[in-house]
XYZ file of C-alpha atoms in Angstrom:
405
model
C -0.045 0.205 0.128
C 3.010 2.038 1.013
C 4.109 2.011 -2.936
C 1.083 2.970 -4.609
C -0.191 6.221 -5.693
C -3.584 5.135 -5.919
C -5.784 7.611 -3.927
C -8.398 6.754 -1.081
C -11.113 7.575 -3.561
C -10.506 5.818 -6.984
C -12.101 6.745 -10.321
C -12.226 4.501 -13.362
C -9.273 5.949 -14.667
C -7.072 5.381 -11.619
C -3.570 4.161 -12.680
C -1.711 1.995 -9.964
C 2.087 2.241 -9.977
C 4.126 -0.497 -8.606
C 7.640 0.793 -7.726
C 10.840 -0.877 -8.693
C 11.777 -1.943 -5.272
C 8.818 -4.029 -4.975
C 9.236 -5.732 -8.132
C 12.835 -6.302 -7.374
C 11.927 -8.151 -3.860
C 9.332 -10.246 -5.697
C 11.647 -11.379 -8.025
C 14.401 -11.986 -5.218
C 11.596 -14.310 -3.276
C 10.659 -16.337 -6.363
C 13.493 -16.407 -8.549
C 12.639 -19.704 -9.934
C 8.897 -20.408 -9.957
C 8.341 -19.921 -13.728
C 11.179 -22.060 -14.609
C 10.254 -24.909 -12.325
C 6.528 -24.663 -13.289
C 7.393 -25.437 -16.750
C 10.778 -27.712 -17.055
C 9.921 -29.967 -14.762
C 6.820 -31.310 -16.691
C 7.270 -29.975 -20.052
C 6.792 -33.493 -21.359
C 3.670 -34.186 -19.993
C 2.165 -30.588 -20.639
C 3.603 -28.815 -23.598
C 3.455 -25.416 -23.419
C 1.711 -25.121 -26.865
C -1.255 -27.026 -25.750
C -1.971 -25.085 -22.478
C -1.507 -21.473 -21.908
C -1.110 -21.704 -18.227
C 0.762 -24.687 -16.337
C -0.649 -25.315 -13.316
C 1.332 -26.111 -10.064
C 2.055 -30.024 -9.958
C -0.031 -32.265 -8.157
C 0.290 -35.883 -7.446
C -1.760 -37.226 -10.371
C 0.606 -35.659 -12.781
C 3.643 -37.223 -10.585
C 2.242 -40.586 -10.599
C 1.842 -40.123 -14.579
C 5.405 -39.345 -14.757
C 6.702 -42.384 -12.828
C 4.055 -44.460 -14.863
C 5.268 -43.675 -18.420
C 8.773 -45.286 -17.584
C 6.767 -48.545 -17.420
C 3.643 -48.769 -18.981
C 3.857 -45.682 -21.534
C 0.288 -46.764 -23.348
C -1.426 -45.913 -20.179
C -1.088 -42.615 -20.071
C -3.820 -40.866 -22.635
C -6.376 -43.570 -21.313
C -6.114 -43.318 -17.683
C -4.641 -40.048 -16.177
C -5.409 -37.240 -18.518
C -9.376 -37.611 -18.712
C -9.073 -37.203 -14.969
C -7.600 -33.666 -15.638
C -9.899 -33.167 -18.628
C -13.172 -33.824 -16.424
C -11.713 -30.688 -14.165
C -11.107 -28.290 -16.649
C -14.659 -27.238 -17.888
C -15.583 -25.946 -14.435
C -12.434 -23.625 -14.377
C -13.559 -21.986 -17.844
C -17.457 -21.068 -16.928
C -16.350 -17.321 -15.499
C -14.965 -17.039 -19.117
C -18.433 -17.672 -20.793
C -19.912 -14.365 -20.445
C -18.174 -11.469 -22.601
C -19.680 -8.805 -20.591
C -17.274 -9.749 -17.470
C -13.986 -7.530 -17.555
C -10.881 -9.274 -17.953
C -9.382 -8.900 -14.726
C -12.869 -10.543 -12.973
C -12.504 -13.542 -15.427
C -9.180 -14.110 -14.344
C -9.660 -13.810 -10.823
C -12.461 -16.136 -10.997
C -10.646 -18.280 -13.169
C -7.677 -18.546 -10.797
C -9.919 -19.349 -7.886
C -11.588 -22.027 -9.666
C -8.332 -23.721 -10.650
C -7.042 -23.520 -6.943
C -10.477 -25.303 -5.886
C -9.830 -28.092 -8.475
C -6.109 -28.606 -8.193
C -6.276 -31.521 -5.474
C -3.597 -31.728 -2.751
C 0.202 -32.556 -3.055
C -0.256 -35.652 -1.561
C -2.333 -38.730 -1.597
C -3.708 -38.622 1.610
C -4.887 -34.777 1.601
C -6.735 -36.265 -1.854
C -8.528 -39.108 -0.163
C -9.698 -36.723 2.764
C -11.157 -33.790 0.482
C -13.161 -36.247 -1.947
C -16.838 -36.577 -1.373
C -17.779 -38.545 -4.411
C -18.471 -42.245 -4.442
C -15.583 -44.797 -4.417
C -15.943 -46.114 -8.005
C -16.389 -42.567 -9.336
C -12.713 -41.714 -8.014
C -11.027 -44.953 -8.664
C -7.878 -44.293 -10.644
C -6.179 -48.150 -10.690
C -7.832 -51.455 -10.730
C -5.454 -54.573 -9.939
C -6.780 -57.618 -11.521
C -5.333 -60.698 -9.474
C -4.573 -64.244 -10.410
C -5.012 -66.704 -7.243
C -3.074 -70.019 -7.835
C 0.639 -69.692 -7.743
C 0.290 -65.556 -7.891
C -1.098 -64.837 -4.155
C -1.049 -68.481 -2.885
C 0.909 -71.405 -3.791
C -1.667 -74.182 -4.008
C -1.252 -76.260 -7.499
C 2.426 -76.678 -7.901
C 1.708 -78.379 -4.431
C -0.519 -80.772 -5.541
C 1.713 -81.608 -8.696
C 5.121 -81.363 -6.673
C 6.344 -79.046 -9.124
C 7.272 -76.402 -6.270
C 8.902 -79.409 -4.368
C 11.049 -79.935 -7.351
C 11.556 -76.180 -8.480
C 12.827 -74.919 -5.050
C 14.339 -78.329 -3.423
C 11.517 -79.445 -0.765
C 10.423 -82.129 0.402
C 8.068 -83.711 -2.148
C 6.271 -85.908 0.489
C 5.433 -82.720 2.821
C 4.855 -80.776 -0.006
C 2.291 -82.547 -1.835
C 0.889 -83.754 1.445
C 0.113 -80.613 2.412
C -1.465 -79.633 -0.737
C -3.876 -82.706 -0.387
C -4.910 -81.822 2.768
C -5.620 -78.198 1.736
C -7.533 -79.431 -1.348
C -9.624 -81.380 1.210
C -10.490 -78.933 3.380
C -11.634 -76.594 0.598
C -13.923 -78.673 -1.167
C -15.238 -79.609 2.486
C -16.459 -76.066 3.042
C -17.533 -75.579 -0.706
C -19.958 -78.581 -0.078
C -21.053 -78.009 3.352
C -21.452 -74.480 3.465
C -21.682 -73.100 -0.310
C -23.803 -75.589 -1.891
C -21.082 -76.542 -4.368
C -22.998 -80.088 -4.537
C -26.046 -78.396 -5.998
C -24.090 -75.616 -7.807
C -21.332 -77.363 -9.650
C -23.145 -77.940 -12.563
C -24.721 -74.487 -12.433
C -21.564 -72.418 -11.753
C -21.650 -68.903 -12.525
C -18.634 -66.367 -12.876
C -20.021 -63.819 -10.713
C -22.225 -63.510 -7.552
C -24.671 -61.232 -8.460
C -25.293 -63.350 -11.971
C -28.640 -64.885 -11.101
C -29.671 -61.997 -8.648
C -32.488 -60.561 -10.713
C -34.328 -64.119 -10.194
C -34.322 -63.584 -6.457
C -37.672 -62.464 -5.326
C -36.469 -61.184 -1.981
C -38.179 -64.087 -0.084
C -36.954 -64.261 3.777
C -34.745 -67.080 4.024
C -34.642 -67.224 7.686
C -36.755 -70.813 8.073
C -36.201 -71.757 4.546
C -34.518 -75.366 4.397
C -32.591 -75.820 1.451
C -32.314 -79.606 1.662
C -36.182 -80.244 0.868
C -36.729 -77.584 -2.020
C -36.486 -80.317 -4.488
C -33.811 -78.070 -6.389
C -31.374 -80.144 -8.285
C -28.209 -78.598 -10.021
C -27.579 -81.071 -12.808
C -27.341 -79.670 -16.291
C -30.016 -81.983 -17.458
C -32.731 -80.950 -15.320
C -31.793 -77.414 -15.414
C -32.708 -77.353 -19.307
C -35.710 -79.532 -18.675
C -37.047 -76.991 -16.128
C -36.182 -74.279 -18.224
C -38.487 -75.493 -21.160
C -41.447 -76.078 -18.695
C -41.973 -72.349 -17.939
C -42.994 -71.951 -14.450
C -40.986 -74.802 -13.337
C -37.892 -73.034 -14.804
C -38.748 -69.969 -12.850
C -39.125 -71.742 -10.149
C -35.678 -73.637 -10.512
C -33.909 -70.367 -11.104
C -35.636 -68.877 -7.990
C -33.921 -71.247 -5.893
C -30.723 -71.329 -7.648
C -30.655 -67.191 -6.768
C -31.634 -68.254 -3.036
C -28.452 -70.391 -2.940
C -26.263 -67.704 -4.293
C -27.734 -65.028 -1.754
C -26.895 -67.287 0.995
C -23.673 -67.884 -0.355
C -23.263 -63.950 -0.006
C -24.248 -64.040 3.493
C -22.027 -66.913 4.632
C -19.190 -65.094 2.698
C -19.819 -62.050 4.340
C -20.349 -63.274 7.990
C -17.314 -65.530 7.849
C -14.832 -63.656 5.708
C -12.742 -62.493 8.684
C -13.155 -65.620 10.908
C -13.343 -68.668 8.667
C -12.742 -70.561 11.903
C -16.403 -70.160 12.759
C -17.352 -72.526 10.074
C -15.267 -75.331 11.348
C -14.943 -77.643 14.339
C -12.561 -76.886 16.929
C -10.580 -79.891 15.414
C -10.942 -78.713 11.843
C -10.029 -75.166 12.922
C -6.611 -75.873 14.453
C -5.936 -78.317 11.678
C -6.462 -75.432 9.586
C -4.060 -73.396 11.572
C -1.014 -76.079 11.377
C -2.010 -76.524 7.828
C -1.437 -72.963 6.677
C 1.617 -72.664 9.060
C 3.201 -75.601 7.483
C 2.195 -74.258 3.827
C 4.043 -70.653 4.949
C 7.277 -72.479 5.793
C 6.992 -74.810 2.749
C 6.854 -71.713 0.286
C 9.157 -69.663 2.273
C 6.448 -66.929 3.545
C 5.030 -66.613 -0.307
C 1.259 -65.736 0.936
C 2.566 -63.345 3.262
C 4.637 -61.720 0.884
C 1.886 -61.356 -1.539
C -0.298 -60.067 1.278
C 1.733 -56.930 1.642
C 1.209 -55.659 -1.853
C -2.755 -56.660 -1.486
C -2.800 -54.517 1.981
C -0.874 -51.597 0.192
C -3.567 -51.474 -2.551
C -6.107 -51.943 -0.130
C -5.503 -48.885 1.998
C -5.734 -46.481 -0.885
C -9.088 -45.102 -1.435
C -8.478 -44.689 -5.180
C -7.624 -48.289 -5.938
C -9.342 -51.892 -5.952
C -8.122 -55.441 -5.810
C -10.057 -57.641 -8.165
C -9.514 -61.315 -8.348
C -10.113 -63.604 -11.341
C -9.481 -67.239 -10.971
C -9.774 -70.531 -13.390
C -11.324 -72.207 -9.982
C -15.228 -72.407 -10.027
C -16.787 -69.781 -7.975
C -17.700 -71.769 -4.963
C -14.662 -73.687 -4.660
C -12.587 -70.382 -5.202
C -14.515 -68.495 -2.553
C -13.696 -71.305 0.023
C -10.089 -71.286 -1.044
C -10.204 -67.251 -0.216
C -11.721 -67.729 2.913
C -9.532 -70.608 4.073
C -6.240 -69.015 3.296
C -7.344 -65.761 5.052
C -8.155 -63.515 1.794
C -11.600 -62.629 2.791
C -11.089 -59.229 4.359
C -8.983 -58.287 0.794
C -11.380 -59.365 -1.537
C -15.261 -58.617 -1.086
C -17.170 -61.427 -2.769
C -18.150 -58.567 -5.430
C -14.575 -58.205 -6.530
C -14.498 -62.400 -7.244
C -14.656 -63.657 -10.744
C -14.780 -67.242 -11.695
C -13.249 -67.572 -15.493
C -14.069 -71.225 -15.491
C -16.832 -71.101 -17.896
C -15.672 -67.856 -20.187
C -12.307 -67.498 -19.777
C -10.311 -64.397 -18.366
C -10.349 -62.046 -21.224
C -14.203 -62.002 -21.198
C -13.489 -61.600 -17.363
C -11.554 -58.856 -18.109
C -14.136 -57.439 -20.493
C -16.981 -57.429 -17.742
C -14.538 -55.621 -15.229
C -13.542 -52.770 -17.471
C -17.642 -52.548 -18.308
C -18.254 -52.146 -14.886
C -15.415 -49.818 -13.468
C -15.100 -47.708 -17.006
C -12.323 -47.041 -19.444
C -10.862 -43.803 -17.685
C -9.610 -46.506 -14.958
C -5.855 -47.753 -15.209
C -5.665 -51.561 -15.242
C -2.979 -53.547 -13.825
C -2.509 -57.244 -14.317
C -0.711 -59.544 -11.867
C -0.430 -63.111 -12.769
C 2.028 -66.210 -13.559
C 0.152 -67.830 -16.384
C 0.037 -67.224 -20.147
C -4.021 -66.774 -20.152
C -4.096 -63.631 -18.427
C -1.034 -62.115 -20.062
C -2.540 -62.645 -23.146
C -5.978 -61.382 -21.903
C -3.904 -58.356 -20.699
C -2.443 -57.617 -24.026
C -5.473 -58.062 -25.599
C -7.122 -55.266 -23.427
C -3.583 -53.317 -23.882
C -3.099 -53.732 -20.144
C 0.212 -53.763 -18.400
C 1.084 -57.112 -16.954
C 3.072 -57.747 -13.980
C 4.437 -61.630 -14.306
C 4.869 -63.232 -10.732
C 7.120 -66.227 -10.919
C 9.182 -66.118 -7.736
C 9.328 -64.727 -4.368
C 11.715 -61.626 -6.018
C 8.796 -60.709 -8.285
C 6.485 -60.234 -5.618
C 9.194 -58.169 -3.626
C 9.598 -56.259 -6.437
C 5.873 -55.593 -6.854
C 5.781 -54.267 -3.558
C 8.586 -52.007 -3.977
C 7.068 -50.415 -6.877
C 3.704 -50.116 -5.265
C 5.833 -48.163 -2.349
C 7.352 -46.067 -4.503
C 4.033 -45.192 -6.613
C 5.124 -46.525 -9.715
C 1.936 -48.739 -9.854
């Protein structure tokens, strides 16, 4: 105020003069502001496309990091998220009657409101939109030989690869397989549903009439899950509707059981079975050199981010897959809505369903060991992280910690 010549009573013709000393002090206080704003992110936001370079935010940093590994994901995933914000910042300039200074001021205020915080934690706290609308990354996980070691235990290939006692390895695999099918048969209607397996828990929900199942007796409702009976019932009209309704009831009950016991699978087991499961999981962790524990570090890190989601796609049928997830203690990491069985339709079709669910603006990262998920990832132009040994799991966790993924 002391360096201006403006009078207390100003007119439309008043000219504000800033002294040379004030300009010099500003230059000294912010000597590199313009240089930093342009040079640091020049490749991401070329000056020819944007007249004003906004302050760097975490999404820009994430983009700069991810380009070294997955350059093709840049235009599809992160840039549209910024583009959504731009129209709101330009509203002030739509009226030609506004003075240029007023429009510029409103633009700056809007831009300042729209630019997210520098760190990830602030962005989470400030968002008020639903979880799916704020998603940035979806991680598509394979189960066997990626998160857990199971199939290679049964075949003995894990023992051969890592020099373990084949008798112990195969015995542990068989014991876990027996427990998986026991839970699937006893609690998840696998005997009824094996021949009418679905990809997702919601696939028959439209046939559920919402009937109260508190006193419903599933063992005496006359449902038969064989394919021949299902086809016959469907051709009989009303009986077909009745069969589909009973099928939907079973899937609803499976959802209830999964949600009830996803953090306490021991509640489904007898005390003896509970102790046996605890010993078995401990033995498998020792035999596999803490494979599951290492994978869990990455899963839990992703789960802690509000803008990321873990999805499981497995070639195991849905009911045994749910039993497997529960018995290995993964129920808290994977909500039942995030588990897909690719047994009937293959992983590529599962990926299509997931993309239609979360949208094309999200970045998808596929993590697995097999050729089928790698081919499906390539088909959908998704980056693929191959898991073949412990080092791959450790590297994955490091990449997540450093925010490369």
